[in-house]
PDB file of N, CA and C in Angstrom:
ATOM      1  N   MET A   5       7.028   0.286  -8.776  1.00 55.00           N
ATOM      2  CA  MET A   5       5.994   1.289  -8.708  1.00 55.00           C
ATOM      3  C   MET A   5       5.142   1.281  -9.975  1.00 55.00           C
ATOM      4  N   LEU A   6       5.748   1.024 -11.107  1.00 61.00           N
ATOM      5  CA  LEU A   6       4.990   1.041 -12.351  1.00 61.00           C
ATOM      6  C   LEU A   6       4.063  -0.160 -12.492  1.00 61.00           C
ATOM      7  N   ALA A   7       4.282  -1.196 -11.672  1.00 60.00           N
ATOM      8  CA  ALA A   7       3.392  -2.361 -11.723  1.00 60.00           C
ATOM      9  C   ALA A   7       2.102  -2.118 -10.967  1.00 60.00           C
ATOM     10  N   ALA A   8       2.076  -1.131 -10.100  1.00 63.00           N
ATOM     11  CA  ALA A   8       0.852  -0.837  -9.348  1.00 63.00           C
ATOM     12  C   ALA A   8      -0.179  -0.216 -10.286  1.00 63.00           C
ATOM     13  N   PRO A   9      -1.411  -0.593 -10.137  1.00 67.00           N
ATOM     14  CA  PRO A   9      -2.452  -0.116 -11.058  1.00 67.00           C
ATOM     15  C   PRO A   9      -2.906   1.314 -10.744  1.00 67.00           C
ATOM     16  N   LEU A  10      -2.004   2.266 -10.852  1.00 71.00           N
ATOM     17  CA  LEU A  10      -2.368   3.657 -10.594  1.00 71.00           C
ATOM     18  C   LEU A  10      -3.192   4.253 -11.722  1.00 71.00           C
ATOM     19  N   PHE A  11      -2.790   3.947 -12.951  1.00 71.00           N
ATOM     20  CA  PHE A  11      -3.401   4.592 -14.108  1.00 71.00           C
ATOM     21  C   PHE A  11      -4.207   3.652 -14.984  1.00 71.00           C
ATOM     22  N   TYR A  12      -4.343   2.414 -14.584  1.00 73.00           N
ATOM     23  CA  TYR A  12      -5.080   1.432 -15.371  1.00 73.00           C
ATOM     24  C   TYR A  12      -5.739   0.442 -14.422  1.00 73.00           C
ATOM     25  N   PRO A  13      -6.859  -0.141 -14.828  1.00 75.00           N
ATOM     26  CA  PRO A  13      -7.476  -1.184 -13.988  1.00 75.00           C
ATOM     27  C   PRO A  13      -6.666  -2.473 -14.064  1.00 75.00           C
ATOM     28  N   LEU A  14      -6.517  -3.127 -12.954  1.00 73.00           N
ATOM     29  CA  LEU A  14      -5.720  -4.351 -12.894  1.00 73.00           C
ATOM     30  C   LEU A  14      -6.362  -5.492 -13.680  1.00 73.00           C
ATOM     31  N   ASP A  15      -7.673  -5.444 -13.842  1.00 78.00           N
ATOM     32  CA  ASP A  15      -8.365  -6.522 -14.570  1.00 78.00           C
ATOM     33  C   ASP A  15      -7.961  -6.580 -16.038  1.00 78.00           C
ATOM     34  N   SER A  16      -7.566  -5.449 -16.619  1.00 78.00           N
ATOM     35  CA  SER A  16      -7.218  -5.433 -18.036  1.00 78.00           C
ATOM     36  C   SER A  16      -5.711  -5.529 -18.266  1.00 78.00           C
ATOM     37  N   ALA A  17      -4.936  -5.755 -17.230  1.00 77.00           N
ATOM     38  CA  ALA A  17      -3.482  -5.839 -17.362  1.00 77.00           C
ATOM     39  C   ALA A  17      -3.071  -7.198 -17.915  1.00 77.00           C
ATOM     40  N   PRO A  18      -1.938  -7.251 -18.619  1.00 82.00           N
ATOM     41  CA  PRO A  18      -1.421  -8.547 -19.087  1.00 82.00           C
ATOM     42  C   PRO A  18      -1.077  -9.451 -17.899  1.00 82.00           C
ATOM     43  N   GLY A  19      -0.965 -10.730 -18.153  1.00 85.00           N
ATOM     44  CA  GLY A  19      -0.742 -11.711 -17.092  1.00 85.00           C
ATOM     45  C   GLY A  19       0.490 -11.462 -16.251  1.00 85.00           C
ATOM     46  N   TYR A  20       1.618 -11.118 -16.903  1.00 84.00           N
ATOM     47  CA  TYR A  20       2.846 -10.892 -16.144  1.00 84.00           C
ATOM     48  C   TYR A  20       2.716  -9.666 -15.242  1.00 84.00           C
ATOM     49  N   LEU A  21       2.034  -8.627 -15.715  1.00 78.00           N
ATOM     50  CA  LEU A  21       1.862  -7.424 -14.919  1.00 78.00           C
ATOM     51  C   LEU A  21       0.868  -7.670 -13.783  1.00 78.00           C
ATOM     52  N   TYR A  22      -0.127  -8.480 -14.048  1.00 78.00           N
ATOM     53  CA  TYR A  22      -1.105  -8.853 -13.025  1.00 78.00           C
ATOM     54  C   TYR A  22      -0.408  -9.588 -11.882  1.00 78.00           C
ATOM     55  N   ALA A  23       0.487 -10.526 -12.219  1.00 82.00           N
ATOM     56  CA  ALA A  23       1.217 -11.277 -11.196  1.00 82.00           C
ATOM     57  C   ALA A  23       2.186 -10.373 -10.439  1.00 82.00           C
ATOM     58  N   LEU A  24       2.849  -9.476 -11.140  1.00 79.00           N
ATOM     59  CA  LEU A  24       3.793  -8.566 -10.508  1.00 79.00           C
ATOM     60  C   LEU A  24       3.087  -7.585  -9.576  1.00 79.00           C
ATOM     61  N   ALA A  25       1.899  -7.156  -9.947  1.00 75.00           N
ATOM     62  CA  ALA A  25       1.154  -6.204  -9.121  1.00 75.00           C
ATOM     63  C   ALA A  25       0.706  -6.829  -7.802  1.00 75.00           C
ATOM     64  N   HIS A  26       0.538  -8.131  -7.774  1.00 73.00           N
ATOM     65  CA  HIS A  26       0.101  -8.780  -6.538  1.00 73.00           C
ATOM     66  C   HIS A  26       1.195  -8.862  -5.479  1.00 73.00           C
ATOM     67  N   VAL A  27       2.442  -8.689  -5.874  1.00 77.00           N
ATOM     68  CA  VAL A  27       3.519  -8.657  -4.885  1.00 77.00           C
ATOM     69  C   VAL A  27       3.985  -7.223  -4.613  1.00 77.00           C
ATOM     70  N   ASP A  28       3.407  -6.264  -5.306  1.00 73.00           N
ATOM     71  CA  ASP A  28       3.754  -4.860  -5.123  1.00 73.00           C
ATOM     72  C   ASP A  28       2.857  -4.255  -4.046  1.00 73.00           C
ATOM     73  N   PRO A  29       3.415  -3.803  -2.919  1.00 72.00           N
ATOM     74  CA  PRO A  29       2.586  -3.249  -1.840  1.00 72.00           C
ATOM     75  C   PRO A  29       1.799  -2.010  -2.256  1.00 72.00           C
ATOM     76  N   LEU A  30       2.298  -1.276  -3.237  1.00 73.00           N
ATOM     77  CA  LEU A  30       1.591  -0.083  -3.687  1.00 73.00           C
ATOM     78  C   LEU A  30       0.246  -0.438  -4.319  1.00 73.00           C
ATOM     79  N   ALA A  31       0.140  -1.630  -4.896  1.00 72.00           N
ATOM     80  CA  ALA A  31      -1.132  -2.056  -5.483  1.00 72.00           C
ATOM     81  C   ALA A  31      -2.220  -2.144  -4.423  1.00 72.00           C
ATOM     82  N   TYR A  32      -1.867  -2.605  -3.237  1.00 74.00           N
ATOM     83  CA  TYR A  32      -2.847  -2.723  -2.164  1.00 74.00           C
ATOM     84  C   TYR A  32      -3.227  -1.351  -1.620  1.00 74.00           C
ATOM     85  N   GLN A  33      -2.270  -0.445  -1.566  1.00 74.00           N
ATOM     86  CA  GLN A  33      -2.581   0.910  -1.118  1.00 74.00           C
ATOM     87  C   GLN A  33      -3.504   1.614  -2.096  1.00 74.00           C
ATOM     88  N   VAL A  34      -3.295   1.398  -3.369  1.00 76.00           N
ATOM     89  CA  VAL A  34      -4.170   1.978  -4.388  1.00 76.00           C
ATOM     90  C   VAL A  34      -5.575   1.403  -4.245  1.00 76.00           C
ATOM     91  N   ALA A  35      -5.682   0.107  -4.014  1.00 76.00           N
ATOM     92  CA  ALA A  35      -6.994  -0.525  -3.842  1.00 76.00           C
ATOM     93  C   ALA A  35      -7.711   0.027  -2.615  1.00 76.00           C
ATOM     94  N   TRP A  36      -6.974   0.240  -1.514  1.00 78.00           N
ATOM     95  CA  TRP A  36      -7.587   0.812  -0.311  1.00 78.00           C
ATOM     96  C   TRP A  36      -8.095   2.218  -0.583  1.00 78.00           C
ATOM     97  N   LEU A  37      -7.290   3.005  -1.268  1.00 78.00           N
ATOM     98  CA  LEU A  37      -7.683   4.378  -1.562  1.00 78.00           C
ATOM     99  C   LEU A  37      -8.891   4.420  -2.485  1.00 78.00           C
ATOM    100  N   ARG A  38      -8.883   3.611  -3.518  1.00 78.00           N
ATOM    101  CA  ARG A  38     -10.035   3.583  -4.434  1.00 78.00           C
ATOM    102  C   ARG A  38     -11.295   3.103  -3.724  1.00 78.00           C
ATOM    103  N   GLY A  39     -11.158   2.128  -2.861  1.00 80.00           N
ATOM    104  CA  GLY A  39     -12.309   1.636  -2.117  1.00 80.00           C
ATOM    105  C   GLY A  39     -12.864   2.690  -1.183  1.00 80.00           C
ATOM    106  N   THR A  40     -11.974   3.415  -0.521  1.00 79.00           N
ATOM    107  CA  THR A  40     -12.403   4.468   0.392  1.00 79.00           C
ATOM    108  C   THR A  40     -13.103   5.588  -0.357  1.00 79.00           C
ATOM    109  N   LEU A  41     -12.557   5.968  -1.504  1.00 79.00           N
ATOM    110  CA  LEU A  41     -13.172   7.037  -2.290  1.00 79.00           C
ATOM    111  C   LEU A  41     -14.522   6.632  -2.884  1.00 79.00           C
ATOM    112  N   SER A  42     -14.726   5.337  -3.067  1.00 81.00           N
ATOM    113  CA  SER A  42     -16.005   4.888  -3.593  1.00 81.00           C
ATOM    114  C   SER A  42     -17.016   4.575  -2.499  1.00 81.00           C
ATOM    115  N   GLY A  43     -16.659   4.849  -1.238  1.00 82.00           N
ATOM    116  CA  GLY A  43     -17.621   4.705  -0.156  1.00 82.00           C
ATOM    117  C   GLY A  43     -17.409   3.509   0.748  1.00 82.00           C
ATOM    118  N   ASP A  44     -16.428   2.659   0.468  1.00 82.00           N
ATOM    119  CA  ASP A  44     -16.156   1.498   1.301  1.00 82.00           C
ATOM    120  C   ASP A  44     -14.991   1.832   2.234  1.00 82.00           C
ATOM    121  N   ALA A  45     -15.281   2.064   3.492  1.00 78.00           N
ATOM    122  CA  ALA A  45     -14.262   2.499   4.448  1.00 78.00           C
ATOM    123  C   ALA A  45     -13.479   1.341   5.054  1.00 78.00           C
ATOM    124  N   SER A  46     -13.766   0.107   4.693  1.00 81.00           N
ATOM    125  CA  SER A  46     -13.057  -1.023   5.292  1.00 81.00           C
ATOM    126  C   SER A  46     -11.575  -1.018   4.918  1.00 81.00           C
ATOM    127  N   GLY A  47     -11.227  -0.575   3.715  1.00 74.00           N
ATOM    128  CA  GLY A  47      -9.825  -0.487   3.321  1.00 74.00           C
ATOM    129  C   GLY A  47      -9.063   0.508   4.169  1.00 74.00           C
ATOM    130  N   LEU A  48      -9.688   1.627   4.445  1.00 76.00           N
ATOM    131  CA  LEU A  48      -9.057   2.632   5.297  1.00 76.00           C
ATOM    132  C   LEU A  48      -8.906   2.100   6.721  1.00 76.00           C
ATOM    133  N   LEU A  49      -9.879   1.351   7.177  1.00 81.00           N
ATOM    134  CA  LEU A  49      -9.795   0.743   8.503  1.00 81.00           C
ATOM    135  C   LEU A  49      -8.620  -0.231   8.586  1.00 81.00           C
ATOM    136  N   TRP A  50      -8.460  -1.082   7.577  1.00 78.00           N
ATOM    137  CA  TRP A  50      -7.349  -2.032   7.564  1.00 78.00           C
ATOM    138  C   TRP A  50      -6.015  -1.317   7.501  1.00 78.00           C
ATOM    139  N   ALA A  51      -5.921  -0.252   6.700  1.00 75.00           N
ATOM    140  CA  ALA A  51      -4.672   0.500   6.598  1.00 75.00           C
ATOM    141  C   ALA A  51      -4.320   1.147   7.931  1.00 75.00           C
ATOM    142  N   THR A  52      -5.303   1.723   8.601  1.00 80.00           N
ATOM    143  CA  THR A  52      -5.078   2.352   9.894  1.00 80.00           C
ATOM    144  C   THR A  52      -4.660   1.319  10.936  1.00 80.00           C
ATOM    145  N   LEU A  53      -5.308   0.178  10.923  1.00 83.00           N
ATOM    146  CA  LEU A  53      -4.970  -0.898  11.848  1.00 83.00           C
ATOM    147  C   LEU A  53      -3.552  -1.408  11.611  1.00 83.00           C
ATOM    148  N   ARG A  54      -3.182  -1.538  10.360  1.00 77.00           N
ATOM    149  CA  ARG A  54      -1.843  -2.007  10.017  1.00 77.00           C
ATOM    150  C   ARG A  54      -0.780  -1.009  10.479  1.00 77.00           C
ATOM    151  N   VAL A  55      -1.049   0.271  10.292  1.00 79.00           N
ATOM    152  CA  VAL A  55      -0.100   1.293  10.752  1.00 79.00           C
ATOM    153  C   VAL A  55       0.018   1.250  12.268  1.00 79.00           C
ATOM    154  N   ALA A  56      -1.114   1.142  12.944  1.00 85.00           N
ATOM    155  CA  ALA A  56      -1.100   1.152  14.412  1.00 85.00           C
ATOM    156  C   ALA A  56      -0.411  -0.081  14.988  1.00 85.00           C
ATOM    157  N   LEU A  57      -0.610  -1.237  14.384  1.00 86.00           N
ATOM    158  CA  LEU A  57      -0.077  -2.477  14.939  1.00 86.00           C
ATOM    159  C   LEU A  57       1.327  -2.821  14.467  1.00 86.00           C
ATOM    160  N   VAL A  58       1.705  -2.353  13.285  1.00 82.00           N
ATOM    161  CA  VAL A  58       3.003  -2.738  12.732  1.00 82.00           C
ATOM    162  C   VAL A  58       3.952  -1.549  12.622  1.00 82.00           C
ATOM    163  N   ALA A  59       3.542  -0.529  11.915  1.00 81.00           N
ATOM    164  CA  ALA A  59       4.461   0.566  11.603  1.00 81.00           C
ATOM    165  C   ALA A  59       4.864   1.375  12.832  1.00 81.00           C
ATOM    166  N   LEU A  60       3.930   1.749  13.658  1.00 83.00           N
ATOM    167  CA  LEU A  60       4.264   2.573  14.812  1.00 83.00           C
ATOM    168  C   LEU A  60       5.214   1.882  15.788  1.00 83.00           C
ATOM    169  N   PRO A  61       4.989   0.614  16.153  1.00 84.00           N
ATOM    170  CA  PRO A  61       5.961  -0.049  17.034  1.00 84.00           C
ATOM    171  C   PRO A  61       7.350  -0.187  16.408  1.00 84.00           C
ATOM    172  N   VAL A  62       7.403  -0.477  15.124  1.00 83.00           N
ATOM    173  CA  VAL A  62       8.700  -0.626  14.462  1.00 83.00           C
ATOM    174  C   VAL A  62       9.420   0.722  14.399  1.00 83.00           C
ATOM    175  N   LEU A  63       8.708   1.764  14.018  1.00 81.00           N
ATOM    176  CA  LEU A  63       9.331   3.080  13.910  1.00 81.00           C
ATOM    177  C   LEU A  63       9.713   3.655  15.263  1.00 81.00           C
ATOM    178  N   SER A  64       8.998   3.291  16.306  1.00 83.00           N
ATOM    179  CA  SER A  64       9.351   3.816  17.630  1.00 83.00           C
ATOM    180  C   SER A  64      10.670   3.246  18.131  1.00 83.00           C
ATOM    181  N   ARG A  65      11.074   2.087  17.619  1.00 81.00           N
ATOM    182  CA  ARG A  65      12.348   1.487  18.018  1.00 81.00           C
ATOM    183  C   ARG A  65      13.484   1.796  17.044  1.00 81.00           C
ATOM    184  N   ALA A  66      13.196   2.580  16.013  1.00 79.00           N
ATOM    185  CA  ALA A  66      14.218   2.899  15.022  1.00 79.00           C
ATOM    186  C   ALA A  66      15.270   3.827  15.607  1.00 79.00           C
ATOM    187  N   ASP A  67      16.488   3.616  15.219  1.00 74.00           N
ATOM    188  CA  ASP A  67      17.579   4.468  15.669  1.00 74.00           C
ATOM    189  C   ASP A  67      17.638   5.695  14.761  1.00 74.00           C
ATOM    190  N   VAL A  68      17.396   6.828  15.330  1.00 70.00           N
ATOM    191  CA  VAL A  68      17.386   8.064  14.561  1.00 70.00           C
ATOM    192  C   VAL A  68      18.641   8.852  14.922  1.00 70.00           C
ATOM    193  N   THR A  69      19.439   9.111  13.926  1.00 68.00           N
ATOM    194  CA  THR A  69      20.632   9.938  14.147  1.00 68.00           C
ATOM    195  C   THR A  69      20.480  11.212  13.353  1.00 68.00           C
ATOM    196  N   ARG A  70      20.838  12.312  13.967  1.00 64.00           N
ATOM    197  CA  ARG A  70      20.725  13.604  13.317  1.00 64.00           C
ATOM    198  C   ARG A  70      22.090  14.263  13.283  1.00 64.00           C
ATOM    199  N   ASP A  71      22.393  14.867  12.151  1.00 61.00           N
ATOM    200  CA  ASP A  71      23.640  15.623  12.043  1.00 61.00           C
ATOM    201  C   ASP A  71      23.459  16.953  12.756  1.00 61.00           C
ATOM    202  N   LYS A  72      24.441  17.320  13.541  1.00 55.00           N
ATOM    203  CA  LYS A  72      24.363  18.587  14.275  1.00 55.00           C
ATOM    204  C   LYS A  72      25.352  19.559  13.730  1.00 55.00           C
TER     205      LYS A  72
END
């Protein structure tokens, strides 16, 4: 989580942190959010599409057990 560029721009990060951030999924979510807030809705579109095509089908087949 600390490798994601939440509080600093990724362009000014050291090389090892730059490489680590590219495999951190939170870095992409931060980029989508920043893009959406700056007026580019394509990141939000991709995030919504990814949730609809990947997350919802996977979660619908998840085994949910509840303690009674």
